PDB file of C-alpha atoms and ligand atoms in Angstrom:
ATOM      1  CA  MET S   1      56.202 143.735 102.851  1.00  0.00           C
ATOM      2  CA  ASP S   2      57.882 140.326 102.695  1.00  0.00           C
ATOM      3  CA  LEU S   3      61.601 141.054 102.918  1.00  0.00           C
ATOM      4  CA  GLY S   4      62.490 137.628 101.522  1.00  0.00           C
ATOM      5  CA  LEU S   5      64.917 136.917 104.352  1.00  0.00           C
ATOM      6  CA  THR S   6      63.504 133.560 105.448  1.00  0.00           C
ATOM      7  CA  ASN S   7      66.168 130.836 105.519  1.00  0.00           C
ATOM      8  CA  ARG S   8      68.917 133.292 104.616  1.00  0.00           C
ATOM      9  CA  THR S   9      72.169 133.357 106.594  1.00  0.00           C
ATOM     10  CA  ALA S  10      73.532 136.579 108.043  1.00  0.00           C
ATOM     11  CA  PHE S  11      76.777 137.391 109.845  1.00  0.00           C
ATOM     12  CA  VAL S  12      76.653 140.436 112.123  1.00  0.00           C
ATOM     13  CA  ALA S  13      79.899 141.692 113.662  1.00  0.00           C
ATOM     14  CA  GLY S  14      80.113 143.581 116.954  1.00  0.00           C
ATOM     15  CA  ALA S  15      76.780 142.146 118.032  1.00  0.00           C
ATOM     16  CA  SER S  16      76.867 141.396 121.770  1.00  0.00           C
ATOM     17  CA  LYS S  17      74.949 144.636 122.396  1.00  0.00           C
ATOM     18  CA  GLY S  18      73.908 147.949 120.869  1.00  0.00           C
ATOM     19  CA  LEU S  19      73.315 148.433 117.158  1.00  0.00           C
ATOM     20  CA  GLY S  20      74.862 145.090 116.164  1.00  0.00           C
ATOM     21  CA  TRP S  21      72.708 143.121 118.583  1.00  0.00           C
ATOM     22  CA  ALA S  22      69.522 144.939 117.556  1.00  0.00           C
ATOM     23  CA  THR S  23      70.374 144.266 113.905  1.00  0.00           C
ATOM     24  CA  ALA S  24      70.982 140.564 114.533  1.00  0.00           C
ATOM     25  CA  ARG S  25      67.676 140.277 116.400  1.00  0.00           C
ATOM     26  CA  GLU S  26      65.813 142.077 113.599  1.00  0.00           C
ATOM     27  CA  LEU S  27      67.303 139.761 110.959  1.00  0.00           C
ATOM     28  CA  ALA S  28      66.436 136.744 113.133  1.00  0.00           C
ATOM     29  CA  GLN S  29      62.866 138.019 113.475  1.00  0.00           C
ATOM     30  CA  GLU S  30      62.716 138.213 109.681  1.00  0.00           C
ATOM     31  CA  GLY S  31      63.673 134.537 109.424  1.00  0.00           C
ATOM     32  CA  CYS S  32      67.465 134.597 109.057  1.00  0.00           C
ATOM     33  CA  ARG S  33      69.921 132.225 110.689  1.00  0.00           C
ATOM     34  CA  VAL S  34      72.427 134.572 112.309  1.00  0.00           C
ATOM     35  CA  ALA S  35      76.064 134.306 113.311  1.00  0.00           C
ATOM     36  CA  ILE S  36      77.088 137.040 115.729  1.00  0.00           C
ATOM     37  CA  CYS S  37      80.514 137.937 117.046  1.00  0.00           C
ATOM     38  CA  SER S  38      82.270 140.044 119.640  1.00  0.00           C
ATOM     39  CA  ARG S  39      85.467 139.786 121.699  1.00  0.00           C
ATOM     40  CA  ASP S  40      83.902 138.593 124.957  1.00  0.00           C
ATOM     41  CA  GLY S  41      82.804 134.932 125.073  1.00  0.00           C
ATOM     42  CA  ASP S  42      80.306 135.270 127.928  1.00  0.00           C
ATOM     43  CA  ARG S  43      78.692 138.392 126.525  1.00  0.00           C
ATOM     44  CA  ILE S  44      78.258 137.004 123.001  1.00  0.00           C
ATOM     45  CA  ALA S  45      76.864 133.707 124.361  1.00  0.00           C
ATOM     46  CA  SER S  46      74.210 135.472 126.416  1.00  0.00           C
ATOM     47  CA  ALA S  47      73.448 137.848 123.521  1.00  0.00           C
ATOM     48  CA  ALA S  48      72.806 134.789 121.325  1.00  0.00           C
ATOM     49  CA  GLU S  49      70.594 133.220 123.987  1.00  0.00           C
ATOM     50  CA  GLU S  50      68.477 136.392 124.241  1.00  0.00           C
ATOM     51  CA  ILE S  51      67.905 136.388 120.467  1.00  0.00           C
ATOM     52  CA  ARG S  52      66.980 132.680 120.507  1.00  0.00           C
ATOM     53  CA  GLU S  53      64.488 133.251 123.307  1.00  0.00           C
ATOM     54  CA  GLU S  54      62.839 136.126 121.455  1.00  0.00           C
ATOM     55  CA  THR S  55      62.796 134.664 117.941  1.00  0.00           C
ATOM     56  CA  ASP S  56      63.360 130.870 117.919  1.00  0.00           C
ATOM     57  CA  ALA S  57      66.033 131.511 115.276  1.00  0.00           C
ATOM     58  CA  GLU S  58      69.263 129.561 114.907  1.00  0.00           C
ATOM     59  CA  VAL S  59      71.981 131.777 116.387  1.00  0.00           C
ATOM     60  CA  LEU S  60      75.710 131.039 116.331  1.00  0.00           C
ATOM     61  CA  PRO S  61      77.793 133.027 118.835  1.00  0.00           C
ATOM     62  CA  LEU S  62      81.435 133.479 117.873  1.00  0.00           C
ATOM     63  CA  VAL S  63      84.354 135.004 119.739  1.00  0.00           C
ATOM     64  CA  CYS S  64      86.152 137.202 117.235  1.00  0.00           C
ATOM     65  CA  ASP S  65      88.107 140.426 117.490  1.00  0.00           C
ATOM     66  CA  VAL S  66      87.497 142.025 114.105  1.00  0.00           C
ATOM     67  CA  THR S  67      90.930 143.687 114.179  1.00  0.00           C
ATOM     68  CA  SER S  68      92.486 140.208 113.826  1.00  0.00           C
ATOM     69  CA  THR S  69      92.419 138.967 110.232  1.00  0.00           C
ATOM     70  CA  ASP S  70      92.941 135.364 111.389  1.00  0.00           C
ATOM     71  CA  GLN S  71      89.977 135.544 113.758  1.00  0.00           C
ATOM     72  CA  VAL S  72      87.780 137.149 111.101  1.00  0.00           C
ATOM     73  CA  GLU S  73      88.627 134.435 108.577  1.00  0.00           C
ATOM     74  CA  ALA S  74      87.945 131.714 111.162  1.00  0.00           C
ATOM     75  CA  ALA S  75      84.600 133.247 112.170  1.00  0.00           C
ATOM     76  CA  ILE S  76      83.347 133.517 108.591  1.00  0.00           C
ATOM     77  CA  ALA S  77      84.532 129.949 107.861  1.00  0.00           C
ATOM     78  CA  GLN S  78      82.743 128.625 110.960  1.00  0.00           C
ATOM     79  CA  THR S  79      79.549 130.418 109.921  1.00  0.00           C
ATOM     80  CA  VAL S  80      79.621 128.835 106.469  1.00  0.00           C
ATOM     81  CA  ASP S  81      80.488 125.405 107.923  1.00  0.00           C
ATOM     82  CA  THR S  82      77.587 125.622 110.358  1.00  0.00           C
ATOM     83  CA  PHE S  83      74.895 127.132 108.145  1.00  0.00           C
ATOM     84  CA  GLY S  84      76.046 126.053 104.678  1.00  0.00           C
ATOM     85  CA  GLY S  85      76.503 129.490 103.136  1.00  0.00           C
ATOM     86  CA  LEU S  86      76.279 133.241 103.643  1.00  0.00           C
ATOM     87  CA  HIS S  87      73.867 135.789 102.160  1.00  0.00           C
ATOM     88  CA  VAL S  88      74.223 138.894 104.320  1.00  0.00           C
ATOM     89  CA  LEU S  89      77.302 140.465 105.916  1.00  0.00           C
ATOM     90  CA  VAL S  90      76.939 143.334 108.387  1.00  0.00           C
ATOM     91  CA  THR S  91      80.302 144.879 109.290  1.00  0.00           C
ATOM     92  CA  ASN S  92      80.455 146.630 112.644  1.00  0.00           C
ATOM     93  CA  ALA S  93      82.706 147.189 115.704  1.00  0.00           C
ATOM     94  CA  GLY S  94      83.005 149.550 118.634  1.00  0.00           C
ATOM     95  CA  GLY S  95      83.781 153.227 118.153  1.00  0.00           C
ATOM     96  CA  PRO S  96      87.218 154.839 118.675  1.00  0.00           C
ATOM     97  CA  PRO S  97      87.965 157.209 121.593  1.00  0.00           C
ATOM     98  CA  SER S  98      86.727 160.795 121.428  1.00  0.00           C
ATOM     99  CA  GLY S  99      88.930 163.878 121.017  1.00  0.00           C
ATOM    100  CA  GLY S 100      89.923 166.596 118.542  1.00  0.00           C
ATOM    101  CA  ALA S 101      92.320 166.115 115.626  1.00  0.00           C
ATOM    102  CA  THR S 102      95.421 167.489 117.389  1.00  0.00           C
ATOM    103  CA  GLU S 103      94.757 165.655 120.657  1.00  0.00           C
ATOM    104  CA  MET S 104      95.417 162.294 118.991  1.00  0.00           C
ATOM    105  CA  ASP S 105      98.787 160.777 118.170  1.00  0.00           C
ATOM    106  CA  LEU S 106      99.712 158.608 115.207  1.00  0.00           C
ATOM    107  CA  GLN S 107      99.074 155.382 117.089  1.00  0.00           C
ATOM    108  CA  ASP S 108      95.549 156.547 117.937  1.00  0.00           C
ATOM    109  CA  TYR S 109      94.880 157.085 114.228  1.00  0.00           C
ATOM    110  CA  ARG S 110      96.391 153.705 113.333  1.00  0.00           C
ATOM    111  CA  ASP S 111      94.243 151.969 115.953  1.00  0.00           C
ATOM    112  CA  ALA S 112      91.075 153.695 114.730  1.00  0.00           C
ATOM    113  CA  VAL S 113      91.798 152.743 111.127  1.00  0.00           C
ATOM    114  CA  GLU S 114      92.366 149.116 112.226  1.00  0.00           C
ATOM    115  CA  LEU S 115      89.165 149.080 114.283  1.00  0.00           C
ATOM    116  CA  ASN S 116      86.771 150.687 111.831  1.00  0.00           C
ATOM    117  CA  LEU S 117      88.296 150.576 108.330  1.00  0.00           C
ATOM    118  CA  MET S 118      90.636 147.567 108.135  1.00  0.00           C
ATOM    119  CA  SER S 119      88.172 145.361 110.024  1.00  0.00           C
ATOM    120  CA  THR S 120      85.530 146.206 107.424  1.00  0.00           C
ATOM    121  CA  ILE S 121      87.856 145.276 104.579  1.00  0.00           C
ATOM    122  CA  ALA S 122      88.959 142.058 106.328  1.00  0.00           C
ATOM    123  CA  LEU S 123      85.349 140.975 106.917  1.00  0.00           C
ATOM    124  CA  CYS S 124      84.422 141.650 103.289  1.00  0.00           C
ATOM    125  CA  ASP S 125      87.547 139.907 102.039  1.00  0.00           C
ATOM    126  CA  ALA S 126      86.741 136.757 104.026  1.00  0.00           C
ATOM    127  CA  ALA S 127      83.038 136.794 103.144  1.00  0.00           C
ATOM    128  CA  LEU S 128      83.228 137.675  99.446  1.00  0.00           C
ATOM    129  CA  PRO S 129      83.757 134.150  98.036  1.00  0.00           C
ATOM    130  CA  HIS S 130      80.664 132.939  99.920  1.00  0.00           C
ATOM    131  CA  LEU S 131      78.616 136.004  99.005  1.00  0.00           C
ATOM    132  CA  ARG S 132      79.556 135.506  95.344  1.00  0.00           C
ATOM    133  CA  THR S 133      78.186 131.960  95.599  1.00  0.00           C
ATOM    134  CA  ALA S 134      74.959 133.269  97.141  1.00  0.00           C
ATOM    135  CA  ALA S 135      74.654 135.898  94.416  1.00  0.00           C
ATOM    136  CA  ALA S 136      75.092 133.242  91.721  1.00  0.00           C
ATOM    137  CA  GLU S 137      72.705 130.721  93.331  1.00  0.00           C
ATOM    138  CA  ASP S 138      70.004 132.873  94.904  1.00  0.00           C
ATOM    139  CA  ASP S 139      70.581 136.339  93.450  1.00  0.00           C
ATOM    140  CA  HIS S 140      70.636 137.493  97.057  1.00  0.00           C
ATOM    141  CA  ALA S 141      73.934 138.721  98.500  1.00  0.00           C
ATOM    142  CA  ARG S 142      74.226 141.878 100.574  1.00  0.00           C
ATOM    143  CA  ILE S 143      76.939 143.794 102.392  1.00  0.00           C
ATOM    144  CA  ILE S 144      75.905 146.480 104.849  1.00  0.00           C
ATOM    145  CA  MET S 145      78.586 148.478 106.650  1.00  0.00           C
ATOM    146  CA  VAL S 146      77.799 150.284 109.907  1.00  0.00           C
ATOM    147  CA  THR S 147      79.606 153.636 109.914  1.00  0.00           C
ATOM    148  CA  SER S 148      78.498 156.918 111.506  1.00  0.00           C
ATOM    149  CA  VAL S 149      76.772 160.179 110.808  1.00  0.00           C
ATOM    150  CA  SER S 150      80.275 161.611 111.296  1.00  0.00           C
ATOM    151  CA  ALA S 151      81.166 160.298 107.819  1.00  0.00           C
ATOM    152  CA  LYS S 152      78.794 162.820 106.201  1.00  0.00           C
ATOM    153  CA  GLN S 153      79.002 165.629 108.729  1.00  0.00           C
ATOM    154  CA  PRO S 154      82.124 165.292 110.873  1.00  0.00           C
ATOM    155  CA  ILE S 155      81.808 165.800 114.627  1.00  0.00           C
ATOM    156  CA  PRO S 156      84.663 168.041 115.883  1.00  0.00           C
ATOM    157  CA  THR S 157      85.217 165.991 119.065  1.00  0.00           C
ATOM    158  CA  LEU S 158      85.368 162.675 117.174  1.00  0.00           C
ATOM    159  CA  ALA S 159      88.393 163.158 114.889  1.00  0.00           C
ATOM    160  CA  LEU S 160      89.303 159.453 114.878  1.00  0.00           C
ATOM    161  CA  SER S 161      85.799 158.434 113.878  1.00  0.00           C
ATOM    162  CA  ASN S 162      85.569 161.182 111.229  1.00  0.00           C
ATOM    163  CA  THR S 163      88.815 159.946 109.677  1.00  0.00           C
ATOM    164  CA  ALA S 164      88.284 156.183 109.722  1.00  0.00           C
ATOM    165  CA  ARG S 165      84.619 156.283 108.619  1.00  0.00           C
ATOM    166  CA  ALA S 166      85.427 158.393 105.574  1.00  0.00           C
ATOM    167  CA  GLY S 167      87.690 155.549 104.454  1.00  0.00           C
ATOM    168  CA  VAL S 168      84.861 153.045 104.859  1.00  0.00           C
ATOM    169  CA  GLN S 169      82.597 155.185 102.688  1.00  0.00           C
ATOM    170  CA  GLY S 170      85.240 155.246  99.944  1.00  0.00           C
ATOM    171  CA  TYR S 171      85.801 151.503 100.207  1.00  0.00           C
ATOM    172  CA  ALA S 172      82.048 150.809 100.038  1.00  0.00           C
ATOM    173  CA  LYS S 173      81.650 152.819  96.838  1.00  0.00           C
ATOM    174  CA  SER S 174      84.646 151.061  95.265  1.00  0.00           C
ATOM    175  CA  LEU S 175      83.441 147.595  96.278  1.00  0.00           C
ATOM    176  CA  ALA S 176      79.899 148.264  95.039  1.00  0.00           C
ATOM    177  CA  GLU S 177      81.352 148.946  91.567  1.00  0.00           C
ATOM    178  CA  ASP S 178      83.580 145.855  91.600  1.00  0.00           C
ATOM    179  CA  VAL S 179      80.896 143.338  92.593  1.00  0.00           C
ATOM    180  CA  GLY S 180      77.912 144.937  90.872  1.00  0.00           C
ATOM    181  CA  ASP S 181      78.031 142.541  87.944  1.00  0.00           C
ATOM    182  CA  THR S 182      77.294 139.647  90.333  1.00  0.00           C
ATOM    183  CA  GLY S 183      74.106 141.299  91.593  1.00  0.00           C
ATOM    184  CA  MET S 184      75.614 141.769  95.059  1.00  0.00           C
ATOM    185  CA  THR S 185      74.796 145.094  96.734  1.00  0.00           C
ATOM    186  CA  VAL S 186      77.038 147.122  99.047  1.00  0.00           C
ATOM    187  CA  ASN S 187      75.662 149.914 101.218  1.00  0.00           C
ATOM    188  CA  THR S 188      76.561 151.831 104.361  1.00  0.00           C
ATOM    189  CA  VAL S 189      74.229 152.828 107.186  1.00  0.00           C
ATOM    190  CA  LEU S 190      75.123 155.897 109.230  1.00  0.00           C
ATOM    191  CA  PRO S 191      73.681 156.006 112.736  1.00  0.00           C
ATOM    192  CA  GLY S 192      73.094 159.310 114.486  1.00  0.00           C
ATOM    193  CA  TYR S 193      72.700 159.555 118.254  1.00  0.00           C
ATOM    194  CA  THR S 194      71.213 156.187 119.231  1.00  0.00           C
ATOM    195  CA  ARG S 195      70.647 154.849 122.746  1.00  0.00           C
ATOM    196  CA  THR S 196      73.486 152.325 123.327  1.00  0.00           C
ATOM    197  CA  GLN S 197      76.514 151.815 125.571  1.00  0.00           C
ATOM    198  CA  ARG S 198      78.593 153.796 123.064  1.00  0.00           C
ATOM    199  CA  LEU S 199      76.387 156.861 123.574  1.00  0.00           C
ATOM    200  CA  GLU S 200      76.687 156.528 127.365  1.00  0.00           C
ATOM    201  CA  ASP S 201      80.480 156.326 127.041  1.00  0.00           C
ATOM    202  CA  LEU S 202      80.557 159.478 124.905  1.00  0.00           C
ATOM    203  CA  ALA S 203      78.295 161.273 127.411  1.00  0.00           C
ATOM    204  CA  GLU S 204      80.681 160.341 130.240  1.00  0.00           C
ATOM    205  CA  ASP S 205      83.585 161.899 128.328  1.00  0.00           C
ATOM    206  CA  ILE S 206      81.582 165.117 127.881  1.00  0.00           C
ATOM    207  CA  GLN S 207      80.545 165.092 131.545  1.00  0.00           C
ATOM    208  CA  VAL S 208      84.178 164.981 132.614  1.00  0.00           C
ATOM    209  CA  GLU S 209      85.044 167.794 130.177  1.00  0.00           C
ATOM    210  CA  THR S 210      82.099 170.143 130.818  1.00  0.00           C
ATOM    211  CA  GLY S 211      80.422 169.146 134.100  1.00  0.00           C
ATOM    212  CA  GLN S 212      77.053 168.915 132.318  1.00  0.00           C
ATOM    213  CA  SER S 213      74.532 166.346 133.527  1.00  0.00           C
ATOM    214  CA  TYR S 214      73.641 163.338 131.361  1.00  0.00           C
ATOM    215  CA  ASP S 215      70.171 164.784 130.725  1.00  0.00           C
ATOM    216  CA  GLU S 216      71.626 168.101 129.567  1.00  0.00           C
ATOM    217  CA  ILE S 217      74.022 166.341 127.208  1.00  0.00           C
ATOM    218  CA  GLU S 218      71.260 164.184 125.764  1.00  0.00           C
ATOM    219  CA  ALA S 219      68.963 167.183 125.329  1.00  0.00           C
ATOM    220  CA  GLY S 220      71.753 168.964 123.431  1.00  0.00           C
ATOM    221  CA  TRP S 221      72.170 166.005 121.084  1.00  0.00           C
ATOM    222  CA  ALA S 222      68.424 165.705 120.539  1.00  0.00           C
ATOM    223  CA  HIS S 223      68.228 169.433 119.755  1.00  0.00           C
ATOM    224  CA  GLU S 224      70.619 168.942 116.793  1.00  0.00           C
ATOM    225  CA  ASN S 225      68.112 166.645 115.073  1.00  0.00           C
ATOM    226  CA  ALA S 226      65.043 167.443 112.985  1.00  0.00           C
ATOM    227  CA  LEU S 227      63.301 164.832 115.162  1.00  0.00           C
ATOM    228  CA  PRO S 228      64.259 166.193 118.594  1.00  0.00           C
ATOM    229  CA  ARG S 229      65.007 162.900 120.338  1.00  0.00           C
ATOM    230  CA  ILE S 230      67.612 160.148 120.599  1.00  0.00           C
ATOM    231  CA  GLY S 231      67.084 157.121 118.332  1.00  0.00           C
ATOM    232  CA  ASP S 232      66.362 153.539 119.381  1.00  0.00           C
ATOM    233  CA  PRO S 233      68.576 150.686 118.136  1.00  0.00           C
ATOM    234  CA  GLU S 234      65.446 149.000 116.712  1.00  0.00           C
ATOM    235  CA  GLU S 235      64.932 151.954 114.370  1.00  0.00           C
ATOM    236  CA  PHE S 236      68.470 151.546 113.083  1.00  0.00           C
ATOM    237  CA  ALA S 237      68.073 147.774 112.735  1.00  0.00           C
ATOM    238  CA  ALA S 238      64.929 148.144 110.628  1.00  0.00           C
ATOM    239  CA  ALA S 239      66.856 150.165 108.037  1.00  0.00           C
ATOM    240  CA  VAL S 240      69.626 147.548 107.914  1.00  0.00           C
ATOM    241  CA  ALA S 241      67.064 144.764 107.493  1.00  0.00           C
ATOM    242  CA  PHE S 242      65.591 146.499 104.473  1.00  0.00           C
ATOM    243  CA  LEU S 243      69.007 146.880 102.841  1.00  0.00           C
ATOM    244  CA  ALA S 244      69.683 143.193 103.620  1.00  0.00           C
ATOM    245  CA  SER S 245      66.435 142.130 102.008  1.00  0.00           C
ATOM    246  CA  LYS S 246      65.702 140.629  98.636  1.00  0.00           C
ATOM    247  CA  ARG S 247      63.508 143.694  98.011  1.00  0.00           C
ATOM    248  CA  ALA S 248      66.498 146.066  98.098  1.00  0.00           C
ATOM    249  CA  GLY S 249      68.080 144.520  95.015  1.00  0.00           C
ATOM    250  CA  TYR S 250      68.472 147.808  93.090  1.00  0.00           C
ATOM    251  CA  VAL S 251      69.952 149.822  95.986  1.00  0.00           C
ATOM    252  CA  THR S 252      73.736 149.850  95.996  1.00  0.00           C
ATOM    253  CA  GLY S 253      76.525 152.317  96.756  1.00  0.00           C
ATOM    254  CA  THR S 254      74.253 154.371  99.000  1.00  0.00           C
ATOM    255  CA  ALA S 255      75.051 155.915 102.372  1.00  0.00           C
ATOM    256  CA  LEU S 256      71.810 155.830 104.360  1.00  0.00           C
ATOM    257  CA  SER S 257      71.630 158.091 107.410  1.00  0.00           C
ATOM    258  CA  VAL S 258      69.443 156.893 110.274  1.00  0.00           C
ATOM    259  CA  ASP S 259      69.977 160.004 112.339  1.00  0.00           C
ATOM    260  CA  GLY S 260      66.639 161.704 113.042  1.00  0.00           C
ATOM    261  CA  GLY S 261      67.611 164.446 110.576  1.00  0.00           C
ATOM    262  CA  ARG S 262      70.897 165.440 112.183  1.00  0.00           C
ATOM    263  CA  SER S 263      72.725 165.761 108.837  1.00  0.00           C
ATOM    264  CA  LYS S 264      71.885 169.158 107.354  1.00  0.00           C
ATOM    265  CA  HIS S 265      73.104 168.797 103.774  1.00  0.00           C
ATOM    266  CA  VAL S 266      70.556 168.615 100.942  1.00  0.00           C
ATOM    267  CA  LEU S 267      71.658 165.257  99.423  1.00  0.00           C
TER     268      LEU S 267
HETATM  269  N1  LIG U   1      75.190 154.578 119.227  1.00  0.00           N
HETATM  270  C1  LIG U   1      75.406 155.685 118.553  1.00  0.00           C
HETATM  271  O1  LIG U   1      74.805 156.740 118.845  1.00  0.00           O
HETATM  272  C2  LIG U   1      76.351 155.696 117.377  1.00  0.00           C
HETATM  273  C3  LIG U   1      76.382 156.833 116.551  1.00  0.00           C
HETATM  274  C4  LIG U   1      77.249 156.866 115.481  1.00  0.00           C
HETATM  275  C5  LIG U   1      78.085 155.786 115.236  1.00  0.00           C
HETATM  276  N2  LIG U   1      78.040 154.692 116.056  1.00  0.00           N
HETATM  277  C6  LIG U   1      78.969 153.602 115.751  1.00  0.00           C
HETATM  278  O2  LIG U   1      78.259 152.406 115.457  1.00  0.00           O
HETATM  279  C7  LIG U   1      79.023 151.270 115.916  1.00  0.00           C
HETATM  280  C8  LIG U   1      78.191 150.430 116.888  1.00  0.00           C
HETATM  281  O3  LIG U   1      77.797 151.313 117.916  1.00  0.00           O
HETATM  282  P1  LIG U   1      77.092 150.849 119.269  1.00  0.00           P
HETATM  283  O4  LIG U   1      76.465 152.082 119.789  1.00  0.00           O
HETATM  284  O5  LIG U   1      76.286 149.642 119.070  1.00  0.00           O
HETATM  285  O6  LIG U   1      78.387 150.495 120.139  1.00  0.00           O
HETATM  286  P2  LIG U   1      78.488 149.645 121.521  1.00  0.00           P
HETATM  287  O7  LIG U   1      77.230 149.781 122.289  1.00  0.00           O
HETATM  288  O8  LIG U   1      79.752 150.115 122.142  1.00  0.00           O
HETATM  289  O9  LIG U   1      78.647 148.128 121.038  1.00  0.00           O
HETATM  290  C9  LIG U   1      79.781 147.747 120.310  1.00  0.00           C
HETATM  291  C10 LIG U   1      79.733 146.256 120.018  1.00  0.00           C
HETATM  292  O10 LIG U   1      80.887 145.913 119.244  1.00  0.00           O
HETATM  293  C11 LIG U   1      81.638 144.901 119.926  1.00  0.00           C
HETATM  294  N3  LIG U   1      83.050 145.166 119.632  1.00  0.00           N
HETATM  295  C12 LIG U   1      83.785 146.228 119.993  1.00  0.00           C
HETATM  296  N4  LIG U   1      85.033 146.130 119.516  1.00  0.00           N
HETATM  297  C13 LIG U   1      85.086 144.947 118.835  1.00  0.00           C
HETATM  298  C14 LIG U   1      86.103 144.252 118.136  1.00  0.00           C
HETATM  299  N5  LIG U   1      87.350 144.758 118.026  1.00  0.00           N
HETATM  300  N6  LIG U   1      85.817 143.059 117.574  1.00  0.00           N
HETATM  301  C15 LIG U   1      84.560 142.540 117.660  1.00  0.00           C
HETATM  302  N7  LIG U   1      83.571 143.149 118.315  1.00  0.00           N
HETATM  303  C16 LIG U   1      83.825 144.332 118.897  1.00  0.00           C
HETATM  304  C17 LIG U   1      81.251 145.011 121.394  1.00  0.00           C
HETATM  305  O11 LIG U   1      81.386 143.783 122.103  1.00  0.00           O
HETATM  306  P3  LIG U   1      82.729 143.306 122.880  1.00  0.00           P
HETATM  307  O12 LIG U   1      83.115 144.434 123.769  1.00  0.00           O
HETATM  308  O13 LIG U   1      82.311 142.058 123.596  1.00  0.00           O
HETATM  309  O14 LIG U   1      83.753 143.023 121.817  1.00  0.00           O
HETATM  310  C18 LIG U   1      79.774 145.371 121.251  1.00  0.00           C
HETATM  311  O15 LIG U   1      79.017 144.217 121.011  1.00  0.00           O
HETATM  312  C19 LIG U   1      80.289 151.846 116.585  1.00  0.00           C
HETATM  313  O16 LIG U   1      81.342 151.854 115.653  1.00  0.00           O
HETATM  314  C20 LIG U   1      79.857 153.260 116.940  1.00  0.00           C
HETATM  315  O17 LIG U   1      80.958 154.144 117.045  1.00  0.00           O
HETATM  316  C21 LIG U   1      77.208 154.617 117.114  1.00  0.00           C
END
């Protein structure tokens, strides 16, 4: 299937490694020019170089903390200045610390909302004028928000994530309605247990708490899924690429789980 992504421009946040990096590489492989951002200048520069080596795509590395509205606005502006427009926005960041609802204080909740919800809104806010232009010119403008399986089926030890991601889901549905008349689509993608640094960090927390080995923890996670294994970032990225594509023009307001069947609800 031709995804129709050749010569499109994509911005992927939180993309020096993990799900963001795999998504940026996938979009580059499909023919996109990609701007990628993270907080660490060295890491994002080498992440961009790796994508260039693998794909020959034009890749723009940007230092941007997505919790800073000024930095987000500057990064989107630099992307448009460099590539001449924007067709695809992928919102993403790191995950908040683990812990139960009563273990967290108010500041923890505020920080998590800034990191995962407000950053999403700020990125969309900055990108929307350019995406509206793309929708009007090319009928191809897409927003994909990376959230978590915890938005559909909360994870008791991830209260901050459960809380902030639910807000993103509500925002995505609202935005999809507001921009639908332009042809722009807005969707969320909900990763389950996927092999990245974030998963290793969560495993370390559990190790400290329970004394279990990494293998035991991973086997427990895999056992929760219909497909009894941990996912690969490439599998996640493929789903994002489809939603970013020209071919996904009638898919909006959806929350797509890429979780190996971890979510147990019917719909
Ligand atoms: N992997 C999983 O199993 C899984 C499951 C469910 C949900 N998720 C969620 O999916 C998202 C991505 O996960 P991941 O596994 O790819 O995480 P990861 O391996 O920790 O990578 C996070 C990426 O985001 C960047 N980042 C972190 N904070 C940022 C900020 N404030 N501004 C800009 N960039 C920032 C990091 O780079 P710098 O440090 O250089 O900024 C890095 O490139 C996270 O929100 C995570 O909680 C992951």
